[in-house]
CSV table of C-alpha atoms and ligand atoms in Angstrom, one decimal:
chain,number,residue,atom,x,y,z
L,1,MET,CA,-39.8,-258.8,-172.8
L,2,THR,CA,-42.6,-257.5,-170.4
L,3,GLU,CA,-42.3,-256.7,-166.7
L,4,THR,CA,-43.1,-259.7,-164.6
L,5,VAL,CA,-44.3,-257.3,-161.8
L,6,ALA,CA,-45.6,-253.9,-162.4
L,7,ALA,CA,-43.2,-251.2,-161.0
L,8,PRO,CA,-44.7,-249.0,-158.4
L,9,PRO,CA,-45.4,-245.4,-159.5
L,10,LYS,CA,-42.4,-243.1,-159.6
L,11,THR,CA,-42.0,-240.2,-157.0
L,12,ALA,CA,-40.0,-237.6,-158.8
L,13,GLY,CA,-37.4,-236.1,-156.3
L,14,LEU,CA,-38.9,-238.4,-153.6
L,15,GLU,CA,-41.2,-235.4,-153.0
L,16,GLY,CA,-43.5,-236.3,-149.9
L,17,VAL,CA,-41.8,-239.7,-149.4
L,18,VAL,CA,-41.2,-240.6,-145.7
L,19,VAL,CA,-38.2,-242.5,-145.2
L,20,ALA,CA,-37.9,-242.6,-141.4
L,21,ASP,CA,-39.5,-241.7,-138.3
L,22,SER,CA,-37.3,-238.9,-136.5
L,23,GLU,CA,-37.3,-237.3,-133.0
L,24,ILE,CA,-34.6,-234.8,-134.1
L,25,SER,CA,-36.6,-231.9,-135.6
L,26,TYR,CA,-40.1,-231.1,-137.1
L,27,VAL,CA,-40.5,-229.1,-140.3
L,28,ASP,CA,-44.1,-228.0,-140.5
L,29,GLY,CA,-44.2,-226.7,-144.2
L,30,GLN,CA,-47.6,-225.3,-144.1
L,31,ALA,CA,-47.4,-223.4,-141.0
L,32,GLY,CA,-43.8,-222.4,-141.6
L,33,ARG,CA,-42.5,-223.9,-138.2
L,34,LEU,CA,-39.3,-225.5,-137.4
L,35,VAL,CA,-38.9,-227.4,-134.1
L,36,TYR,CA,-35.7,-229.1,-132.8
L,37,ARG,CA,-36.3,-231.7,-130.2
L,38,GLY,CA,-39.6,-230.0,-129.2
L,39,TYR,CA,-38.2,-226.5,-129.0
L,40,SER,CA,-39.1,-223.7,-131.5
L,41,ILE,CA,-36.4,-222.2,-133.7
L,42,GLU,CA,-37.5,-218.7,-132.6
L,43,GLU,CA,-36.9,-219.6,-129.0
L,44,LEU,CA,-33.6,-221.4,-129.6
L,45,ALA,CA,-32.4,-218.5,-131.7
L,46,GLU,CA,-33.2,-216.0,-129.0
L,47,ARG,CA,-32.0,-217.9,-126.0
L,48,SER,CA,-29.7,-220.9,-126.9
L,49,SER,CA,-26.1,-221.1,-128.4
L,50,PHE,CA,-24.7,-223.4,-131.1
L,51,GLU,CA,-23.0,-225.6,-128.4
L,52,GLU,CA,-26.2,-225.9,-126.3
L,53,THR,CA,-28.3,-226.6,-129.4
L,54,THR,CA,-25.8,-229.2,-130.6
L,55,ASN,CA,-26.0,-230.9,-127.1
L,56,LEU,CA,-29.9,-230.8,-127.4
L,57,LEU,CA,-29.7,-232.2,-131.0
L,58,LEU,CA,-27.4,-235.1,-129.9
L,59,ASP,CA,-28.9,-236.1,-126.6
L,60,GLY,CA,-32.5,-235.2,-127.1
L,61,GLU,CA,-32.8,-232.8,-124.0
L,62,LEU,CA,-31.3,-229.4,-122.9
L,63,PRO,CA,-28.3,-229.9,-120.8
L,64,ASP,CA,-28.0,-228.7,-117.1
L,65,GLY,CA,-25.4,-226.1,-116.4
L,66,ARG,CA,-22.8,-228.7,-115.6
L,67,GLU,CA,-23.4,-230.8,-118.7
L,68,LEU,CA,-23.3,-227.8,-120.9
L,69,ARG,CA,-19.9,-226.6,-119.3
L,70,GLU,CA,-18.6,-230.3,-119.9
L,71,PHE,CA,-19.8,-230.2,-123.5
L,72,GLN,CA,-18.4,-226.8,-124.2
L,73,SER,CA,-15.0,-227.9,-122.8
L,74,GLU,CA,-15.0,-231.2,-124.8
L,75,LEU,CA,-15.7,-229.4,-128.0
L,76,ALA,CA,-13.2,-226.7,-127.4
L,77,ALA,CA,-10.5,-229.6,-126.5
L,78,GLN,CA,-11.2,-231.3,-129.9
L,79,ARG,CA,-10.8,-228.2,-132.2
L,80,GLU,CA,-7.1,-228.7,-133.2
L,81,LEU,CA,-6.3,-230.7,-136.5
L,82,ASP,CA,-3.8,-233.4,-136.3
L,83,GLY,CA,-0.4,-232.5,-138.0
L,84,GLU,CA,-1.0,-234.8,-141.1
L,85,THR,CA,-4.4,-233.3,-141.8
L,86,LEU,CA,-3.1,-229.6,-141.2
L,87,GLU,CA,-0.1,-230.3,-143.5
L,88,ALA,CA,-2.4,-231.6,-146.2
L,89,VAL,CA,-4.7,-228.7,-145.9
L,90,ARG,CA,-1.8,-226.3,-146.3
L,91,ARG,CA,-0.9,-228.1,-149.7
L,92,PHE,CA,-4.3,-228.0,-151.1
L,93,PRO,CA,-4.4,-225.8,-154.4
L,94,PRO,CA,-5.2,-222.2,-153.2
L,95,ALA,CA,-7.7,-221.9,-156.1
L,96,ALA,CA,-9.7,-224.9,-155.0
L,97,ASP,CA,-13.3,-224.1,-153.9
L,98,PRO,CA,-13.7,-224.2,-150.1
L,99,MET,CA,-16.5,-226.9,-150.2
L,100,SER,CA,-14.3,-229.2,-152.1
L,101,ALA,CA,-11.4,-228.6,-149.8
L,102,LEU,CA,-13.8,-229.2,-146.8
L,103,ARG,CA,-15.0,-232.5,-148.5
L,104,THR,CA,-11.5,-233.6,-148.8
L,105,GLY,CA,-10.6,-232.4,-145.4
L,106,VAL,CA,-13.3,-234.5,-143.7
L,107,SER,CA,-12.3,-237.4,-145.7
L,108,LEU,CA,-8.7,-236.8,-144.5
L,109,LEU,CA,-9.9,-236.7,-140.9
L,110,GLY,CA,-11.3,-240.2,-141.3
L,111,LEU,CA,-7.8,-241.4,-142.0
L,112,THR,CA,-6.3,-240.2,-138.9
L,113,ASP,CA,-9.2,-240.5,-136.5
L,114,PRO,CA,-8.0,-242.5,-133.4
L,115,ASP,CA,-11.5,-244.3,-133.5
L,116,ARG,CA,-11.2,-245.1,-137.3
L,117,GLY,CA,-12.5,-248.7,-137.9
L,118,ASP,CA,-14.9,-248.8,-134.9
L,119,GLU,CA,-18.4,-248.1,-135.8
L,120,GLY,CA,-19.9,-248.9,-132.4
L,121,ARG,CA,-22.2,-246.3,-130.7
L,122,GLU,CA,-19.6,-244.8,-128.4
L,123,ALA,CA,-16.9,-244.6,-131.0
L,124,THR,CA,-19.3,-243.0,-133.4
L,125,ARG,CA,-20.2,-240.2,-131.0
L,126,ARG,CA,-16.6,-239.5,-130.3
L,127,LYS,CA,-15.9,-239.2,-133.8
L,128,GLY,CA,-19.0,-237.0,-134.4
L,129,ILE,CA,-17.7,-234.6,-131.6
L,130,ARG,CA,-14.4,-234.4,-133.5
L,131,LEU,CA,-16.0,-233.7,-136.7
L,132,ILE,CA,-18.4,-230.8,-135.0
L,133,ALA,CA,-15.3,-229.3,-133.3
L,134,ARG,CA,-12.8,-229.5,-136.2
L,135,ILE,CA,-14.8,-228.6,-139.3
L,136,PRO,CA,-14.6,-224.9,-138.4
L,137,THR,CA,-10.8,-225.4,-138.0
L,138,LEU,CA,-10.5,-227.1,-141.4
L,139,VAL,CA,-12.6,-224.2,-143.1
L,140,ALA,CA,-10.5,-221.5,-141.5
L,141,ALA,CA,-7.1,-223.2,-142.0
L,142,PHE,CA,-7.9,-223.6,-145.8
L,143,ASP,CA,-8.9,-220.0,-146.0
L,144,ARG,CA,-5.8,-218.7,-144.4
L,145,ALA,CA,-3.4,-221.0,-146.3
L,146,ARG,CA,-4.9,-219.9,-149.6
L,147,ARG,CA,-4.4,-216.4,-148.6
L,148,GLY,CA,-0.7,-217.1,-147.9
L,149,LEU,CA,-1.1,-216.9,-144.2
L,150,GLU,CA,-0.4,-219.3,-141.5
L,151,PRO,CA,-3.4,-221.2,-140.1
L,152,LEU,CA,-4.1,-220.3,-136.6
L,153,ALA,CA,-4.4,-222.6,-133.7
L,154,PRO,CA,-7.9,-222.5,-132.1
L,155,HIS,CA,-8.5,-220.1,-129.3
L,156,GLY,CA,-9.5,-222.4,-126.4
L,157,GLU,CA,-11.2,-219.5,-124.4
L,158,LEU,CA,-13.6,-218.6,-127.0
L,159,GLY,CA,-17.0,-220.1,-127.9
L,160,HIS,CA,-17.5,-222.1,-131.1
L,161,ALA,CA,-18.8,-219.1,-133.3
L,162,ALA,CA,-16.4,-216.7,-131.8
L,163,ASN,CA,-13.5,-219.0,-132.3
L,164,PHE,CA,-14.3,-219.5,-136.0
L,165,LEU,CA,-14.2,-215.7,-136.6
L,166,TYR,CA,-11.0,-215.6,-134.7
L,167,MET,CA,-9.4,-218.2,-136.8
L,168,LEU,CA,-10.5,-216.5,-139.9
L,169,ARG,CA,-9.7,-213.0,-139.1
L,170,GLY,CA,-6.6,-213.5,-136.6
L,171,SER,CA,-8.2,-211.2,-134.0
L,172,GLU,CA,-10.9,-211.7,-131.4
L,173,PRO,CA,-14.2,-210.8,-132.9
L,174,ASP,CA,-16.6,-208.1,-131.4
L,175,PRO,CA,-19.1,-210.1,-129.3
L,176,GLU,CA,-22.1,-208.8,-131.4
L,177,ASP,CA,-20.6,-210.3,-134.5
L,178,ALA,CA,-19.8,-213.6,-132.7
L,179,ARG,CA,-23.4,-213.6,-131.3
L,180,VAL,CA,-24.9,-213.1,-134.9
L,181,LEU,CA,-22.9,-215.9,-136.1
L,182,ASP,CA,-23.6,-218.1,-133.1
L,183,VAL,CA,-27.3,-217.7,-133.9
L,184,CYS,CA,-26.9,-218.4,-137.6
L,185,LEU,CA,-25.2,-221.6,-136.6
L,186,VAL,CA,-28.4,-222.5,-134.4
L,187,LEU,CA,-30.6,-221.7,-137.2
L,188,HIS,CA,-28.8,-223.9,-139.8
L,189,ALA,CA,-28.0,-226.9,-137.4
L,190,GLU,CA,-30.9,-229.3,-138.4
L,191,HIS,CA,-33.7,-229.5,-140.8
L,192,GLY,CA,-35.4,-232.8,-141.1
L,193,MET,CA,-34.7,-235.1,-144.1
L,194,ASN,CA,-33.0,-232.6,-146.3
L,195,ALA,CA,-30.9,-233.7,-149.2
L,196,SER,CA,-27.4,-233.8,-147.4
L,197,THR,CA,-28.9,-235.3,-144.3
L,198,PHE,CA,-30.5,-237.9,-146.6
L,199,ALA,CA,-27.2,-238.5,-148.3
L,200,ALA,CA,-25.5,-239.1,-145.0
L,201,ARG,CA,-28.3,-241.5,-143.8
L,202,VAL,CA,-28.0,-243.4,-147.2
L,203,THR,CA,-24.2,-243.9,-146.7
L,204,THR,CA,-24.8,-244.8,-142.9
L,205,ALA,CA,-27.3,-247.4,-144.0
L,206,THR,CA,-24.8,-249.4,-145.8
L,207,LEU,CA,-23.2,-249.7,-142.4
L,208,SER,CA,-20.2,-247.4,-143.6
L,209,ASP,CA,-18.3,-245.2,-141.1
L,210,ILE,CA,-19.4,-241.6,-140.1
L,211,HIS,CA,-16.5,-239.8,-141.9
L,212,SER,CA,-17.8,-241.5,-145.2
L,213,ALA,CA,-21.5,-240.4,-144.3
L,214,ILE,CA,-20.2,-236.8,-143.7
L,215,THR,CA,-18.1,-236.7,-146.8
L,216,SER,CA,-21.3,-237.6,-148.7
L,217,ALA,CA,-23.2,-234.9,-146.9
L,218,VAL,CA,-20.6,-232.2,-147.6
L,219,GLY,CA,-20.8,-233.2,-151.4
L,220,THR,CA,-24.5,-232.9,-151.3
L,221,LEU,CA,-24.7,-229.7,-149.4
L,222,LYS,CA,-22.4,-228.0,-152.0
L,223,GLY,CA,-24.9,-228.0,-154.8
L,224,PRO,CA,-26.7,-224.6,-155.6
L,225,LEU,CA,-30.2,-226.1,-155.1
L,226,HIS,CA,-29.1,-226.8,-151.5
L,227,GLY,CA,-26.4,-225.2,-149.4
L,228,GLY,CA,-24.7,-223.7,-152.3
L,229,ALA,CA,-27.5,-221.2,-152.6
L,230,ASN,CA,-26.2,-218.7,-150.2
L,231,GLU,CA,-23.1,-218.1,-152.3
L,232,ALA,CA,-25.1,-217.9,-155.3
L,233,VAL,CA,-27.4,-215.2,-153.8
L,234,MET,CA,-24.2,-213.1,-153.1
L,235,LYS,CA,-23.1,-213.6,-156.8
L,236,MET,CA,-26.6,-212.3,-157.8
L,237,LEU,CA,-26.3,-209.3,-155.5
L,238,ARG,CA,-22.9,-208.4,-156.8
L,239,GLU,CA,-24.1,-208.8,-160.3
L,240,ILE,CA,-27.0,-206.5,-159.8
L,241,ASP,CA,-24.6,-204.0,-158.2
L,242,ARG,CA,-22.1,-204.2,-161.0
L,243,ARG,CA,-24.7,-203.7,-163.7
L,244,GLY,CA,-26.2,-200.8,-161.8
L,245,VAL,CA,-29.8,-201.8,-162.6
L,246,GLU,CA,-32.9,-201.9,-160.4
L,247,PRO,CA,-33.1,-205.2,-158.4
L,248,ALA,CA,-36.8,-205.5,-159.5
L,249,ALA,CA,-35.8,-205.3,-163.3
L,250,HIS,CA,-33.0,-207.9,-162.8
L,251,ILE,CA,-35.3,-210.2,-161.2
L,252,ARG,CA,-38.0,-209.9,-163.9
L,253,GLU,CA,-35.4,-210.5,-166.5
L,254,MET,CA,-34.4,-213.8,-164.7
L,255,LEU,CA,-37.8,-214.9,-164.3
L,256,ALA,CA,-38.6,-214.2,-168.1
L,257,ALA,CA,-35.5,-216.1,-169.0
L,258,GLY,CA,-36.9,-219.1,-166.9
L,259,SER,CA,-34.0,-218.9,-164.4
L,260,LYS,CA,-34.5,-219.7,-160.7
L,261,VAL,CA,-33.8,-216.9,-158.3
L,262,MET,CA,-31.5,-218.5,-155.6
L,263,GLY,CA,-32.6,-218.1,-151.9
L,264,PHE,CA,-36.2,-218.5,-152.7
L,265,GLY,CA,-38.6,-221.5,-152.8
L,266,HIS,CA,-38.6,-224.6,-150.8
L,267,ARG,CA,-39.6,-228.2,-151.2
L,268,VAL,CA,-41.3,-228.4,-147.7
L,269,TYR,CA,-42.3,-224.7,-146.8
L,270,LYS,CA,-45.3,-223.6,-148.5
L,271,THR,CA,-45.1,-220.2,-146.7
L,272,MET,CA,-42.2,-218.1,-145.2
L,273,ASP,CA,-39.2,-220.2,-144.0
L,274,PRO,CA,-39.1,-219.3,-140.3
L,275,ARG,CA,-35.4,-218.9,-140.3
L,276,ALA,CA,-35.6,-216.2,-142.9
L,277,PRO,CA,-37.3,-213.3,-140.7
L,278,ILE,CA,-34.6,-213.9,-138.1
L,279,LEU,CA,-31.7,-213.4,-140.7
L,280,ARG,CA,-33.6,-210.5,-142.4
L,281,GLY,CA,-33.3,-209.0,-138.9
L,282,PHE,CA,-29.5,-209.5,-138.8
L,283,SER,CA,-29.1,-208.3,-142.3
L,284,ARG,CA,-30.9,-205.0,-141.5
L,285,LYS,CA,-29.2,-204.4,-138.4
L,286,LEU,CA,-25.7,-205.2,-139.5
L,287,GLY,CA,-26.2,-203.0,-142.7
L,288,GLU,CA,-27.1,-200.2,-140.3
L,289,ARG,CA,-24.1,-200.8,-138.1
L,290,THR,CA,-21.6,-201.0,-140.9
L,291,GLY,CA,-23.0,-198.0,-142.8
L,292,ASP,CA,-23.4,-200.2,-145.8
L,293,ASP,CA,-27.0,-201.2,-146.1
L,294,ARG,CA,-27.1,-201.5,-149.9
L,295,TRP,CA,-27.0,-205.3,-149.8
L,296,TYR,CA,-29.9,-205.4,-147.2
L,297,ARG,CA,-32.0,-202.9,-149.3
L,298,MET,CA,-31.3,-204.9,-152.8
L,299,SER,CA,-32.4,-207.9,-150.8
L,300,GLU,CA,-35.8,-206.4,-149.7
L,301,GLU,CA,-36.4,-205.2,-153.1
L,302,ILE,CA,-35.8,-208.7,-154.5
L,303,LEU,CA,-38.0,-210.2,-151.8
L,304,THR,CA,-40.9,-207.8,-152.9
L,305,THR,CA,-40.5,-208.5,-156.5
L,306,MET,CA,-40.3,-212.2,-156.0
L,307,GLN,CA,-43.5,-212.4,-153.7
L,308,ARG,CA,-45.3,-210.1,-156.3
L,309,GLU,CA,-44.3,-211.8,-159.5
L,310,LYS,CA,-44.2,-215.5,-158.4
L,311,GLY,CA,-45.8,-215.7,-154.9
L,312,ILE,CA,-42.6,-217.4,-153.7
L,313,ASP,CA,-41.0,-216.5,-150.3
L,314,PRO,CA,-37.4,-216.6,-149.4
L,315,ASN,CA,-35.8,-219.5,-147.6
L,316,VAL,CA,-32.8,-219.6,-145.0
L,317,ASP,CA,-30.1,-218.9,-147.7
L,318,PHE,CA,-31.5,-215.5,-149.0
L,319,PHE,CA,-30.8,-213.3,-145.9
L,320,SER,CA,-27.7,-215.3,-144.9
L,321,ALA,CA,-25.8,-214.0,-147.8
L,322,SER,CA,-26.2,-210.2,-146.9
L,323,THR,CA,-25.7,-211.1,-143.2
L,324,TYR,CA,-22.4,-213.1,-143.8
L,325,HIS,CA,-21.2,-210.4,-146.1
L,326,ALA,CA,-21.7,-207.8,-143.5
L,327,LEU,CA,-19.7,-209.9,-141.1
L,328,GLY,CA,-16.8,-209.6,-143.6
L,329,ILE,CA,-16.9,-213.4,-144.6
L,330,PRO,CA,-16.0,-214.0,-148.3
L,331,ALA,CA,-19.0,-215.4,-150.3
L,332,ASP,CA,-17.3,-218.9,-151.0
L,333,LEU,CA,-17.2,-219.6,-147.3
L,334,PHE,CA,-20.9,-219.1,-147.0
L,335,THR,CA,-21.7,-222.7,-147.8
L,336,PRO,CA,-18.8,-224.1,-145.6
L,337,ILE,CA,-20.5,-222.0,-142.6
L,338,PHE,CA,-23.8,-223.9,-143.5
L,339,ALA,CA,-21.7,-227.2,-143.0
L,340,ILE,CA,-20.1,-225.9,-139.8
L,341,ALA,CA,-23.6,-225.7,-138.4
L,342,ARG,CA,-25.2,-228.7,-140.0
L,343,ILE,CA,-22.7,-231.1,-139.0
L,344,SER,CA,-24.7,-231.3,-135.7
L,345,GLY,CA,-27.9,-232.5,-137.4
L,346,TRP,CA,-25.9,-234.8,-139.6
L,347,VAL,CA,-24.2,-236.5,-136.6
L,348,ALA,CA,-27.7,-236.8,-134.8
L,349,HIS,CA,-29.0,-238.5,-138.0
L,350,VAL,CA,-25.9,-240.8,-138.5
L,351,GLU,CA,-26.6,-241.9,-134.8
L,352,ALA,CA,-30.3,-242.4,-135.4
L,353,GLN,CA,-29.8,-244.4,-138.5
L,354,TYR,CA,-27.3,-246.8,-137.0
L,355,ALA,CA,-29.8,-247.2,-134.0
L,356,ASN,CA,-32.5,-248.4,-136.3
L,357,ASN,CA,-31.0,-249.2,-139.6
L,358,ARG,CA,-32.4,-250.7,-142.7
L,359,LEU,CA,-30.5,-250.4,-146.2
L,360,ILE,CA,-32.0,-247.4,-148.1
L,361,ARG,CA,-32.3,-248.7,-151.6
L,362,PRO,CA,-35.0,-247.4,-153.8
L,363,ARG,CA,-35.6,-248.6,-157.4
L,364,ALA,CA,-35.5,-247.0,-160.9
L,365,ARG,CA,-38.2,-247.6,-163.5
L,366,TYR,CA,-36.6,-248.9,-166.6
L,367,VAL,CA,-37.5,-247.0,-169.7
L,368,GLY,CA,-34.6,-248.0,-171.8
L,369,LYS,CA,-34.4,-250.4,-174.9
L,370,ARG,CA,-35.4,-254.0,-174.5
L,371,ASP,CA,-34.9,-257.2,-176.4
L,372,LEU,CA,-31.7,-256.3,-178.4
L,373,ARG,CA,-29.4,-258.9,-179.9
L,374,TYR,CA,-25.7,-258.9,-179.2
L,375,VAL,CA,-23.7,-258.3,-182.4
L,376,PRO,CA,-19.9,-259.1,-182.2
L,377,VAL,CA,-17.8,-255.8,-182.6
L,378,GLY,CA,-16.4,-256.9,-186.0
L,379,GLU,CA,-20.1,-257.2,-187.5
L,380,ARG,CA,-21.4,-253.8,-186.2
L,381,GLY,CA,-21.9,-251.4,-189.0
Y,1,LIG,N1,-37.1,-219.0,-158.6
Y,1,LIG,C1,-38.1,-219.0,-159.4
Y,1,LIG,N2,-39.0,-220.0,-159.7
Y,1,LIG,C2,-38.9,-221.0,-158.7
Y,1,LIG,C3,-38.1,-221.0,-157.6
Y,1,LIG,C4,-37.0,-219.9,-157.5
Y,1,LIG,N3,-36.1,-219.9,-156.7
Y,1,LIG,N4,-38.3,-222.1,-156.8
Y,1,LIG,C5,-39.3,-222.6,-157.3
Y,1,LIG,N5,-39.8,-222.0,-158.5
Y,1,LIG,C6,-40.9,-222.4,-159.4
Y,1,LIG,C7,-40.3,-223.4,-160.4
Y,1,LIG,O1,-39.9,-222.7,-161.4
Y,1,LIG,C8,-41.6,-224.2,-160.5
Y,1,LIG,O2,-42.5,-223.5,-161.4
Y,1,LIG,P1,-43.4,-224.1,-162.5
Y,1,LIG,O3,-44.2,-225.3,-161.7
Y,1,LIG,O4,-44.1,-223.0,-163.2
Y,1,LIG,O5,-42.3,-225.0,-163.3
Y,1,LIG,C9,-42.3,-224.2,-159.2
Y,1,LIG,O6,-42.0,-223.1,-158.5
Y,1,LIG,C10,-41.9,-225.6,-158.4
Y,1,LIG,O7,-40.4,-225.5,-158.4
Y,1,LIG,P2,-39.5,-226.9,-158.2
Y,1,LIG,O8,-38.0,-226.5,-158.6
Y,1,LIG,O9,-40.2,-227.9,-158.9
Y,1,LIG,O10,-39.6,-227.2,-156.6
Y,1,LIG,P3,-38.9,-228.2,-155.9
Y,1,LIG,O11,-39.4,-228.4,-154.6
Y,1,LIG,O12,-38.1,-229.2,-156.7
Y,1,LIG,O13,-37.4,-227.2,-155.5
Y,1,LIG,C11,-36.0,-225.9,-154.6
Y,1,LIG,C12,-37.2,-226.6,-154.3
Y,1,LIG,C13,-35.6,-225.3,-153.3
Y,1,LIG,C14,-34.9,-226.7,-155.2
Y,1,LIG,C15,-36.2,-224.6,-155.6
Y,1,LIG,O14,-37.2,-223.8,-154.9
Y,1,LIG,C16,-35.1,-223.8,-155.9
Y,1,LIG,O15,-34.4,-224.3,-156.9
Y,1,LIG,N6,-34.7,-222.7,-155.4
Y,1,LIG,C17,-33.6,-222.0,-155.6
Y,1,LIG,C18,-32.4,-222.7,-154.8
Y,1,LIG,C19,-32.3,-222.4,-153.4
Y,1,LIG,O16,-32.7,-221.3,-152.8
Y,1,LIG,N7,-32.2,-223.5,-152.7
Y,1,LIG,C20,-32.1,-223.5,-151.4
Y,1,LIG,C21,-33.1,-224.3,-150.6
Y,1,LIG,S1,-33.2,-224.0,-148.8
């Protein structure tokens, strides 16, 4: 048996393959630039908030004052979980990892959403807003339940980032902590055709619903080569601390063993990820403020070693780890926080996919056996 038509060449990991036009964000891997809807990430990090950036990503333009207030109120009004979902989250096994809990929680929200079954443009937007508003509540509710604490109702007067910290900690956060988290959410909100966004778009392209798309995205973000890297960085920092070795020596050992150092390298950026220097600044400042700068100092030594030994720069996940740790957040919530931010980009991409849809269906090159004869089971030796 020979091929009737020669298969096109394979592109491992779909590297360099363009699958859509997008107006949502621009990732310039050569120059190390990231732009949301025309605005640079540096400017948004300095001047915008997660709510405003989300409004920008969804609607394509910065809101005016009234639109922003309305959007903030809409998000705040949608934060609470329905009773069935909250009850289910309370019963999740406490030992479950929070990304699996979130994946299941998003799927549950799809069972109770008042717009379920309606994949129209307006219903999808309403479902998207509810997901953006409720994902932080899901994460915080699971975290409190697993610690044997009662989940807290969202605080309607607090902004998105501050409310999340409140629901985790049980007290209103210091405004500086809330602002750091707010900027982290802005930095993580959107990033072109990354793996989880692609997963959301593949699901959407079958004309499935937004909860299915976001469930696919959360499952994809979980992996250590994508969103799971920030938690893996913290594990590495703790391991270095536990061993009491020089960070540089630990990294050299890892490289000699052929291991990847989490938080470094990127498929698109061939220079420093533009989000990394902003997080590096937070990690330094928070280390100084908390009086425990060892995680920041360790991170700096690892960075120097990686640049010297491999010529590889850090990505968004590297300094996120020491930043979130300094905010008192447990390491296994680092990737859920990535999801709390990236849901904005996912919703924008789901809407864009519906608006200009074609089934996403690549091919595989068959390299298996051919021309075998079926032998009945009784005659197989
Ligand atoms: N540590 C050590 N070496 C690394 C590395 C890392 N973090 N990232 C890339 N490299 C090396 C690879 O070993 C490979 O070297 P080789 O050509 O000698 O084999 C080369 O750089 C290319 O890496 P590759 O894995 O093929 O690149 P990719 O585009 O498929 O992968 C990532 C990109 C992000 C998956 C990869 O850099 C990685 O695994 N990083 C760690 C996980 C991480 O931080 N993910 C979050 C991304 S935001």
